[in-house]
């Protein structure tokens, strides 16, 4: 039997450092000890080692591959001649994890002391898994919340789930009509979208998770009973394990997440199921946020379409052009507005209105929308400007809005190559007429504002535009644009008139564009009110009526 040095409590830490052979025999050590000769053959072992090694007692007992490899590296197939600290090996034996520390024996062999480190190894492994999961959760949250587009968010969620949780992932969203939007992804492949009609009850727990109920444990789901639509094309082999978990939303279910592993992979563990639920919670929150944003964006787009000034064109032989700039560059709507309501035919007057509601921003835009809707309803009375303004004034006084408005009404009709105008100002700047010879005239109309006084008093003026002449309607955002060299001077009516003198003969589209450009240049980077301009032009001779 080889002689082995066992350190006593006062001995050096390593057996090779002991120079006296005292203490109990190594066979009585509480740790498993296995003795290998230079060639790696088991020559002896204590009872504790016999309990853990597969083939116990015999001289040819096998040792784990990791220990055999460590022994060969240590001895080189000849003998163990320690010249410094001996390396430590580690690995699994059965379901336990051991650290092996070598010590010399008299004949050049090695005695391997096996220390059970299963508890620490499992704790370290759990810590690594927890850190990895925390990294995944942080990455998932930042990645998913970066997109407010529902299909894009679903694609990213499916790809992340397939990459970090399973071999394949499916996101089943709430039904649209009778069909469910489904996004699936295989590991290493891009996500794909589809719209499927199926019975959710065909997948255990899917119908419940789509309604927001707790998930069914994975062990209750038979992978072999899954319908074909659940397994994406290209999935490697039969399904071995399945998780179906809800995607919690903001008060309602955002859908369900289905995770698939092939039969060659190990089944989902309880910890992995719990992590899948955490992943699904983050994915559900991101999808709900994206869906809410999409719904609000759609609502905003619809409302914006109604509140934005319309695109203008030629109507019944008269050219119309308009430009609008909101007070804030990040906004598209405000308190200024204009509308053109064409007559039934060329013999009927076209009703034009340009107005300015007190204030700016969303509150002013809301009142603007109400005024425009009211004027739309009053179109049958549009020939009588006084009556239209009186009825509108009553409607505004009866509302809860404390704001008032100014506006200009115009009734337009082409006759004998000229454009006849009836213009009525209600507390607004009178329109300016740009004649063909460069003169700029002010229409002789004035009146009181709307929505502030019990009654409205106005004076209507008649004007005629010869071919190539333009009538410009504008709001005070143009004339009150504050800027210039020192940044504190108004653009003013004089500069506007001079600009219009230079625009003589230009099309209405070019006139409104130039006026807006000059006002913007005068402002520089300063703040400003809403700015609206509308041009009514008589086409040059030769144009078709």
Coordinates of C-alpha atoms in Angstrom, one line a residue:
X1 CA 0.0 0.0 0.0
X2 CA 1.4 3.5 -0.8
X3 CA 2.5 5.6 2.1
X4 CA 0.5 8.9 2.3
X5 CA 1.2 11.8 4.5
X6 CA -1.8 13.2 6.3
X7 CA -1.3 16.7 7.9
X8 CA -2.3 16.9 11.5
X9 CA -4.0 20.1 12.8
X10 CA -0.6 21.7 13.3
X11 CA 0.9 20.5 10.1
X12 CA 1.5 22.5 6.8
X13 CA -1.5 23.0 4.6
X14 CA -0.3 20.7 1.8
X15 CA 0.7 17.1 2.3
X16 CA 3.8 17.5 0.2
X17 CA 5.0 20.2 2.6
X18 CA 5.0 17.8 5.6
X19 CA 8.3 16.4 6.6
X20 CA 7.0 14.1 9.3
X21 CA 4.5 11.3 9.0
X22 CA 2.2 11.7 11.8
X23 CA -1.6 11.8 12.4
X24 CA -4.4 9.4 11.4
X25 CA -4.2 7.2 8.3
X26 CA -5.7 8.7 5.1
X27 CA -8.2 5.9 4.9
X28 CA -9.9 7.4 7.9
X29 CA -10.2 10.9 6.4
X30 CA -13.7 12.3 6.1
X31 CA -13.1 13.3 2.5
X32 CA -13.0 10.9 -0.4
X33 CA -9.4 10.1 -1.3
X34 CA -8.4 8.1 -4.4
X35 CA -4.8 7.1 -5.1
X36 CA -3.6 6.9 -8.7
X37 CA -0.3 5.7 -10.0
X38 CA 1.8 7.6 -12.6
X39 CA -0.2 6.0 -15.4
X40 CA -3.6 7.0 -13.9
X41 CA -4.6 3.6 -12.6
X42 CA -6.6 3.5 -9.3
X43 CA -4.4 1.7 -6.8
X44 CA -6.3 2.5 -3.7
X45 CA -9.2 4.6 -2.2
X46 CA -10.8 5.1 1.1
X47 CA -14.4 4.1 2.0
X48 CA -15.7 7.6 1.3
X49 CA -14.3 7.5 -2.3
X50 CA -15.9 4.1 -2.9
X51 CA -19.3 5.6 -2.1
X52 CA -19.0 8.1 -4.9
X53 CA -17.1 6.3 -7.6
X54 CA -19.0 4.3 -10.1
X55 CA -16.8 1.1 -9.9
X56 CA -15.6 0.7 -6.3
X57 CA -12.9 -1.4 -4.7
X58 CA -11.1 -2.9 -7.7
X59 CA -7.6 -1.9 -8.8
X60 CA -9.0 -0.9 -12.2
X61 CA -11.7 1.4 -10.8
X62 CA -12.5 4.2 -13.2
X63 CA -12.2 7.9 -12.3
X64 CA -14.2 10.7 -13.9
X65 CA -12.7 12.0 -17.2
X66 CA -12.0 15.4 -15.8
X67 CA -9.9 13.9 -13.0
X68 CA -8.1 11.5 -15.4
X69 CA -7.2 14.5 -17.6
X70 CA -6.0 16.5 -14.6
X71 CA -3.8 13.5 -13.4
X72 CA -2.2 13.1 -16.9
X73 CA -1.4 16.9 -16.9
X74 CA 0.2 16.6 -13.5
X75 CA 2.3 13.5 -13.9
X76 CA 3.0 13.5 -17.6
X77 CA 2.6 9.6 -17.5
X78 CA 5.8 9.1 -15.5
X79 CA 5.7 10.3 -11.9
X80 CA 4.5 13.2 -9.7
X81 CA 7.5 15.5 -8.8
X82 CA 6.0 18.6 -7.3
X83 CA 8.1 21.8 -7.8
X84 CA 5.5 24.3 -6.7
X85 CA 1.9 24.7 -5.7
X86 CA -0.1 21.9 -7.2
X87 CA -3.0 22.7 -9.5
X88 CA -6.6 22.0 -8.5
X89 CA -9.1 20.2 -10.7
X90 CA -12.9 20.3 -10.4
X91 CA -15.8 18.5 -12.0
X92 CA -18.9 16.4 -11.5
X93 CA -19.3 12.9 -10.1
X94 CA -22.8 11.8 -10.5
X95 CA -25.0 14.7 -9.3
X96 CA -22.4 16.2 -7.1
X97 CA -19.6 18.7 -7.8
X98 CA -16.1 18.0 -6.4
X99 CA -12.8 19.9 -6.2
X100 CA -9.8 17.6 -6.4
X101 CA -6.5 18.5 -4.7
X102 CA -3.4 16.4 -5.4
X103 CA -0.8 15.1 -2.9
X104 CA 2.3 13.0 -3.5
X105 CA 2.7 9.4 -2.5
X106 CA 6.0 7.5 -2.0
X107 CA 6.1 5.7 -5.3
X108 CA 5.5 8.8 -7.5
X109 CA 1.8 8.4 -7.7
X110 CA -0.8 11.0 -6.6
X111 CA -3.4 11.0 -3.9
X112 CA -6.4 13.0 -5.0
X113 CA -8.4 14.5 -2.1
X114 CA -12.0 15.2 -3.3
X115 CA -13.8 18.0 -1.5
X116 CA -17.5 18.3 -2.0
X117 CA -18.3 21.8 -3.4
X118 CA -21.7 21.1 -4.6
X119 CA -23.4 23.7 -2.5
X120 CA -21.1 26.5 -3.4
X121 CA -21.0 25.4 -7.1
X122 CA -24.8 25.5 -7.3
X123 CA -24.9 28.9 -5.5
X124 CA -22.4 30.3 -8.0
X125 CA -24.3 28.8 -10.9
X126 CA -27.5 30.3 -9.6
X127 CA -25.8 33.7 -9.2
X128 CA -24.5 33.5 -12.8
X129 CA -28.0 32.6 -14.0
X130 CA -29.6 35.4 -12.0
X131 CA -27.0 38.0 -13.3
X132 CA -27.6 36.8 -16.9
X133 CA -31.4 37.0 -16.4
X134 CA -31.0 40.5 -15.0
X135 CA -29.0 41.5 -18.0
X136 CA -31.6 40.0 -20.3
X137 CA -34.4 41.8 -18.5
X138 CA -32.6 45.1 -18.7
X139 CA -31.8 44.6 -22.4
X140 CA -35.4 43.5 -23.1
X141 CA -36.9 46.5 -21.4
X142 CA -34.7 49.0 -23.2
X143 CA -35.0 47.3 -26.6
X144 CA -38.8 46.8 -26.5
X145 CA -39.6 50.2 -25.1
X146 CA -37.5 51.8 -27.9
X147 CA -40.2 50.9 -30.4
X148 CA -43.8 52.3 -30.3
X149 CA -44.8 50.4 -33.4
X150 CA -46.8 47.3 -32.5
X151 CA -45.6 44.9 -35.3
X152 CA -42.0 46.0 -34.8
X153 CA -42.4 45.6 -31.0
X154 CA -43.9 42.1 -31.5
X155 CA -41.1 41.1 -33.8
X156 CA -38.4 42.2 -31.4
X157 CA -40.1 40.4 -28.5
X158 CA -40.4 37.2 -30.5
X159 CA -36.7 37.3 -31.6
X160 CA -35.5 38.0 -28.1
X161 CA -37.6 35.2 -26.6
X162 CA -36.3 32.7 -29.3
X163 CA -32.7 33.9 -28.7
X164 CA -32.7 33.7 -24.9
X165 CA -35.5 31.5 -23.7
X166 CA -36.3 28.8 -26.3
X167 CA -35.8 27.4 -29.8
X168 CA -38.9 29.2 -31.1
X169 CA -41.3 31.8 -29.8
X170 CA -44.8 32.9 -30.9
X171 CA -46.6 36.1 -29.9
X172 CA -50.3 35.7 -30.2
X173 CA -52.0 39.1 -30.1
X174 CA -55.7 39.7 -29.3
X175 CA -58.0 39.0 -32.2
X176 CA -58.9 41.5 -34.9
X177 CA -62.3 40.3 -36.0
X178 CA -62.0 36.5 -36.2
X179 CA -58.2 36.4 -36.9
X180 CA -55.3 36.6 -34.5
X181 CA -52.1 38.5 -35.4
X182 CA -49.3 36.0 -34.8
X183 CA -45.6 36.8 -34.8
X184 CA -43.2 33.9 -34.7
X185 CA -39.4 33.6 -34.6
X186 CA -36.8 30.8 -34.7
X187 CA -33.5 31.2 -33.0
X188 CA -31.1 33.0 -35.3
X189 CA -33.8 34.0 -37.8
X190 CA -35.9 37.1 -38.3
X191 CA -39.4 37.2 -37.0
X192 CA -42.4 36.7 -39.4
X193 CA -45.9 38.1 -39.1
X194 CA -49.1 36.4 -40.0
X195 CA -52.8 36.6 -39.4
X196 CA -54.4 33.3 -38.5
X197 CA -57.9 32.0 -37.8
X198 CA -57.9 29.3 -35.2
X199 CA -59.6 28.0 -32.0
X200 CA -57.4 29.1 -29.0
X201 CA -58.8 26.1 -27.1
X202 CA -56.7 23.9 -29.2
X203 CA -53.6 24.9 -27.2
X204 CA -53.9 24.1 -23.5
X205 CA -54.1 27.4 -21.5
X206 CA -54.0 29.7 -24.6
X207 CA -57.6 30.7 -24.4
X208 CA -57.2 31.5 -20.7
X209 CA -53.9 33.5 -21.1
X210 CA -55.5 35.6 -23.9
X211 CA -58.1 36.6 -21.3
X212 CA -55.3 37.5 -18.8
X213 CA -55.7 34.4 -16.5
X214 CA -52.6 32.8 -14.9
X215 CA -50.5 30.4 -17.1
X216 CA -50.9 26.6 -17.2
X217 CA -47.7 24.9 -15.9
X218 CA -45.5 23.5 -18.7
X219 CA -45.7 20.0 -17.4
X220 CA -49.5 20.0 -18.0
X221 CA -49.1 20.6 -21.7
X222 CA -48.6 17.7 -24.1
X223 CA -46.2 18.8 -26.8
X224 CA -47.4 16.1 -29.2
X225 CA -50.9 17.5 -29.1
X226 CA -50.1 21.0 -30.4
X227 CA -51.9 22.1 -33.6
X228 CA -49.8 22.6 -36.7
X229 CA -50.0 26.4 -36.7
X230 CA -48.1 26.6 -33.4
X231 CA -44.9 24.9 -34.7
X232 CA -43.2 27.3 -37.2
X233 CA -41.8 26.0 -40.5
X234 CA -38.2 25.1 -40.0
X235 CA -38.4 24.1 -36.4
X236 CA -35.8 21.3 -35.8
X237 CA -37.5 18.1 -34.8
X238 CA -40.6 17.4 -32.7
X239 CA -41.5 19.7 -29.8
X240 CA -40.2 18.5 -26.5
X241 CA -41.4 21.2 -24.1
X242 CA -43.9 24.1 -24.2
X243 CA -44.6 27.2 -22.2
X244 CA -47.8 29.3 -22.6
X245 CA -47.8 32.5 -20.6
X246 CA -49.9 35.7 -20.8
X247 CA -48.6 39.1 -21.9
X248 CA -50.1 41.3 -19.2
X249 CA -51.2 44.7 -20.5
X250 CA -52.5 47.9 -19.0
X251 CA -55.7 46.5 -17.5
X252 CA -56.3 44.1 -20.3
X253 CA -54.4 41.2 -21.8
X254 CA -51.9 42.2 -24.5
X255 CA -51.8 38.6 -25.9
X256 CA -49.9 35.4 -25.1
X257 CA -46.4 34.1 -25.5
X258 CA -45.7 30.5 -26.6
X259 CA -42.2 29.1 -26.1
X260 CA -41.1 25.9 -27.8
X261 CA -38.0 23.7 -27.2
X262 CA -37.1 20.7 -29.3
X263 CA -37.1 17.2 -27.9
X264 CA -33.3 17.2 -27.9
X265 CA -33.2 20.1 -25.5
X266 CA -33.9 19.7 -21.8
X267 CA -37.4 20.6 -20.5
X268 CA -38.2 24.0 -19.1
X269 CA -37.4 24.1 -15.4
X270 CA -39.6 25.9 -12.8
X271 CA -37.0 28.7 -12.7
X272 CA -37.1 29.1 -16.5
X273 CA -40.9 29.2 -16.4
X274 CA -40.7 32.0 -13.8
X275 CA -38.2 33.9 -15.9
X276 CA -40.4 33.4 -19.0
X277 CA -43.3 35.1 -17.0
X278 CA -41.1 38.0 -16.1
X279 CA -40.0 38.3 -19.8
X280 CA -43.7 38.2 -20.8
X281 CA -44.6 40.9 -18.3
X282 CA -42.1 43.3 -19.9
X283 CA -43.1 42.3 -23.4
X284 CA -46.7 42.8 -22.5
X285 CA -46.1 46.3 -21.1
X286 CA -44.1 47.3 -24.2
X287 CA -46.8 46.0 -26.5
X288 CA -49.5 47.8 -24.5
X289 CA -47.6 51.0 -24.7
X290 CA -47.1 50.6 -28.4
X291 CA -50.7 49.8 -29.0
X292 CA -51.8 52.8 -26.9
X293 CA -49.5 55.0 -28.8
X294 CA -50.8 53.7 -32.1
X295 CA -54.4 54.3 -31.1
X296 CA -53.6 57.8 -29.8
X297 CA -51.6 58.5 -33.0
X298 CA -54.5 57.3 -35.1
X299 CA -56.9 59.5 -33.2
X300 CA -54.6 62.5 -33.4
X301 CA -54.1 62.0 -37.1
X302 CA -57.9 61.8 -37.6
X303 CA -58.5 65.0 -35.5
X304 CA -55.5 66.7 -37.1
X305 CA -56.9 66.0 -40.5
X306 CA -60.1 67.9 -39.6
X307 CA -58.3 70.8 -37.8
X308 CA -55.6 71.4 -40.4
X309 CA -56.3 74.1 -43.1
X310 CA -57.3 72.4 -46.4
X311 CA -55.2 72.2 -49.5
X312 CA -56.4 74.9 -51.9
X313 CA -56.7 74.9 -55.7
X314 CA -58.5 76.6 -58.6
X315 CA -62.3 76.6 -58.2
X316 CA -64.8 77.8 -60.8
X317 CA -62.1 79.8 -62.6
X318 CA -60.7 81.5 -59.5
X319 CA -57.3 80.6 -58.0
X320 CA -56.9 80.0 -54.3
X321 CA -53.7 79.6 -52.3
X322 CA -53.0 79.4 -48.6
X323 CA -50.1 79.0 -46.1
X324 CA -50.2 78.3 -42.4
X325 CA -47.5 78.2 -39.7
X326 CA -48.4 77.3 -36.1
X327 CA -46.9 79.3 -33.2
X328 CA -44.7 76.4 -32.1
X329 CA -42.6 74.5 -34.6
X330 CA -43.4 71.2 -32.9
X331 CA -47.2 71.8 -33.4
X332 CA -49.2 71.7 -36.6
X333 CA -52.4 73.3 -35.4
X334 CA -53.3 76.5 -33.6
X335 CA -55.8 79.3 -33.4
X336 CA -55.6 80.6 -37.0
X337 CA -57.6 79.0 -39.8
X338 CA -59.0 79.3 -43.2
X339 CA -61.6 77.5 -45.3
X340 CA -62.9 77.6 -48.9
X341 CA -66.4 76.3 -49.5
X342 CA -67.1 76.1 -53.2
X343 CA -70.5 77.0 -54.7
X344 CA -72.6 74.3 -56.3
X345 CA -71.5 75.6 -59.7
X346 CA -69.7 78.5 -61.3
X347 CA -72.8 80.7 -61.1
X348 CA -72.9 80.4 -57.3
X349 CA -70.6 82.2 -54.9
X350 CA -67.7 80.4 -53.2
X351 CA -67.7 81.1 -49.5
X352 CA -64.2 81.9 -48.0
X353 CA -63.3 82.5 -44.4
X354 CA -60.1 83.3 -42.7
X355 CA -60.0 83.7 -38.9
X356 CA -58.0 84.1 -35.8
X357 CA -59.0 82.7 -32.4
X358 CA -57.6 84.4 -29.3
X359 CA -54.7 82.4 -27.9
X360 CA -52.7 79.6 -29.5
X361 CA -52.0 75.9 -29.1
X362 CA -54.4 73.1 -28.6
X363 CA -57.1 75.0 -26.7
X364 CA -57.3 77.6 -29.5
X365 CA -57.3 74.8 -32.0
X366 CA -60.3 73.2 -30.3
X367 CA -62.3 76.4 -30.5
X368 CA -61.1 76.8 -34.1
X369 CA -62.6 73.4 -34.9
X370 CA -66.0 74.4 -33.4
X371 CA -66.1 77.6 -35.3
X372 CA -65.3 75.9 -38.6
X373 CA -68.0 73.3 -37.9
X374 CA -70.5 76.0 -37.1
X375 CA -69.7 77.9 -40.3
X376 CA -70.0 74.7 -42.2
X377 CA -73.6 74.3 -40.8
X378 CA -74.3 77.9 -41.7
X379 CA -73.3 77.6 -45.4
X380 CA -77.0 77.8 -46.6
X381 CA -77.0 81.3 -45.2
X382 CA -73.5 82.3 -46.5
X383 CA -74.9 84.9 -48.9
X384 CA -75.8 87.1 -45.9
X385 CA -72.5 87.8 -44.0
X386 CA -74.3 89.7 -41.3
X387 CA -76.6 86.9 -40.4
X388 CA -73.8 84.3 -40.5
X389 CA -71.7 86.4 -38.1
X390 CA -74.7 87.0 -35.8
X391 CA -75.5 83.4 -35.5
X392 CA -71.9 82.5 -34.9
X393 CA -71.6 85.2 -32.3
X394 CA -74.6 83.7 -30.4
X395 CA -73.1 80.2 -30.6
X396 CA -69.8 81.4 -29.1
X397 CA -71.4 83.4 -26.4
X398 CA -73.4 80.4 -25.4
X399 CA -70.4 78.1 -25.1
X400 CA -68.1 77.6 -22.1
X401 CA -65.1 79.1 -24.0
X402 CA -64.1 82.5 -22.8
X403 CA -62.2 83.1 -26.0
X404 CA -63.2 85.4 -28.9
X405 CA -62.3 85.4 -32.6
X406 CA -61.7 87.8 -35.5
X407 CA -62.3 86.8 -39.1
X408 CA -62.9 87.9 -42.7
X409 CA -65.7 86.5 -44.8
X410 CA -65.5 86.6 -48.6
X411 CA -68.0 85.6 -51.2
X412 CA -66.3 85.0 -54.6
X413 CA -67.6 84.6 -58.1
X414 CA -66.1 84.9 -61.6
X415 CA -68.0 87.1 -64.1
X416 CA -66.8 88.1 -67.5
X417 CA -63.2 87.3 -66.9
X418 CA -63.1 89.2 -63.6
X419 CA -63.5 88.1 -60.0
X420 CA -66.3 89.7 -58.0
X421 CA -65.7 89.8 -54.2
X422 CA -67.9 90.7 -51.2
X423 CA -65.6 91.1 -48.2
X424 CA -66.7 91.4 -44.6
X425 CA -64.2 92.0 -41.7
X426 CA -65.3 91.1 -38.1
X427 CA -62.7 92.7 -35.9
X428 CA -60.0 91.6 -38.4
X429 CA -57.5 93.4 -40.5
X430 CA -59.1 94.4 -43.9
X431 CA -57.8 92.3 -46.9
X432 CA -55.2 93.9 -49.2
X433 CA -55.7 94.1 -52.9
X434 CA -52.6 93.7 -55.1
X435 CA -53.4 95.4 -58.4
X436 CA -51.7 94.5 -61.7
X437 CA -49.9 97.9 -61.8
X438 CA -48.3 97.3 -58.4
X439 CA -50.7 99.4 -56.3
X440 CA -51.8 97.9 -53.0
X441 CA -55.3 98.8 -51.8
X442 CA -57.1 98.1 -48.5
X443 CA -60.7 96.8 -48.8
X444 CA -63.1 99.2 -47.2
X445 CA -64.6 96.8 -44.6
X446 CA -64.6 96.7 -40.9
X447 CA -66.6 95.3 -38.0
X448 CA -66.6 94.1 -34.4
X449 CA -65.1 90.8 -33.3
X450 CA -67.1 87.6 -32.7
X451 CA -67.8 86.0 -29.4
X452 CA -67.3 88.9 -27.1
X453 CA -70.2 91.4 -27.5
X454 CA -74.0 90.7 -27.5
X455 CA -74.2 91.8 -31.2
X456 CA -71.9 92.0 -34.2
X457 CA -71.8 95.1 -36.4
X458 CA -70.0 94.9 -39.7
X459 CA -69.6 96.7 -43.0
X460 CA -69.3 94.7 -46.2
X461 CA -67.2 96.0 -49.1
X462 CA -67.4 95.0 -52.8
X463 CA -64.2 94.6 -54.8
X464 CA -63.3 93.4 -58.3
X465 CA -60.1 91.7 -59.4
X466 CA -58.9 92.1 -62.9
X467 CA -56.9 89.3 -64.5
X468 CA -53.5 88.9 -62.7
X469 CA -54.7 90.7 -59.5
X470 CA -54.9 89.2 -56.0
X471 CA -56.8 89.7 -52.8
X472 CA -54.7 88.7 -49.7
X473 CA -56.3 87.7 -46.4
X474 CA -53.9 87.4 -43.5
X475 CA -53.8 87.1 -39.7
X476 CA -51.9 89.4 -37.3
X477 CA -49.2 86.8 -36.8
X478 CA -47.7 88.3 -40.0
X479 CA -47.8 92.0 -39.1
X480 CA -47.0 91.4 -35.4
X481 CA -44.0 89.2 -36.1
X482 CA -41.4 90.7 -33.8
X483 CA -37.8 90.6 -34.9
X484 CA -35.5 92.6 -37.2
X485 CA -32.0 93.7 -36.5
X486 CA -32.5 94.3 -32.8
X487 CA -35.2 91.6 -32.4
X488 CA -37.9 93.9 -30.9
X489 CA -39.5 95.5 -34.0
X490 CA -42.8 94.5 -35.5
X491 CA -42.9 93.4 -39.2
X492 CA -45.8 95.8 -39.5
X493 CA -48.3 96.7 -42.3
X494 CA -45.9 99.0 -44.1
X495 CA -43.4 96.2 -44.7
X496 CA -46.3 93.9 -45.7
X497 CA -47.6 96.4 -48.3
X498 CA -44.1 97.0 -49.7
X499 CA -43.7 93.2 -50.0
X500 CA -47.0 93.0 -51.9
X501 CA -45.9 95.9 -54.2
X502 CA -43.0 93.7 -55.3
X503 CA -45.4 90.8 -55.8
X504 CA -47.5 92.5 -58.5
X505 CA -48.4 90.1 -61.2
X506 CA -47.3 87.1 -59.3
X507 CA -49.5 84.0 -58.9
X508 CA -51.3 83.7 -55.5
X509 CA -49.3 80.7 -54.6
X510 CA -46.1 82.7 -55.0
X511 CA -47.5 85.6 -53.0
X512 CA -48.5 83.7 -49.9
X513 CA -45.1 81.8 -50.0
X514 CA -43.2 85.1 -50.2
X515 CA -45.1 86.8 -47.4
X516 CA -44.6 83.8 -45.1
X517 CA -40.9 83.7 -46.0
X518 CA -40.3 87.4 -45.3
X519 CA -42.1 87.1 -42.0
X520 CA -40.1 84.1 -41.0
X521 CA -36.8 85.9 -42.0
X522 CA -37.9 88.9 -39.9
X523 CA -38.5 86.7 -36.9
X524 CA -35.2 84.9 -37.1
X525 CA -35.3 82.4 -34.2
X526 CA -37.7 84.4 -32.1
X527 CA -41.2 83.3 -30.9
X528 CA -44.3 84.2 -32.9
X529 CA -48.0 83.8 -33.1
X530 CA -49.8 81.6 -35.6
X531 CA -49.5 82.9 -39.1
X532 CA -52.1 82.3 -41.9
X533 CA -52.3 83.8 -45.3
X534 CA -54.9 83.2 -48.1
X535 CA -54.8 84.6 -51.6
X536 CA -57.8 84.9 -54.0
X537 CA -56.5 85.6 -57.5
X538 CA -58.1 86.3 -60.9
X539 CA -56.3 84.2 -63.5
X540 CA -54.4 86.0 -66.2
X541 CA -56.2 86.4 -69.6
X542 CA -56.0 83.3 -71.7
X543 CA -56.7 80.9 -68.8
X544 CA -59.8 78.7 -69.1
X545 CA -62.6 79.8 -66.8

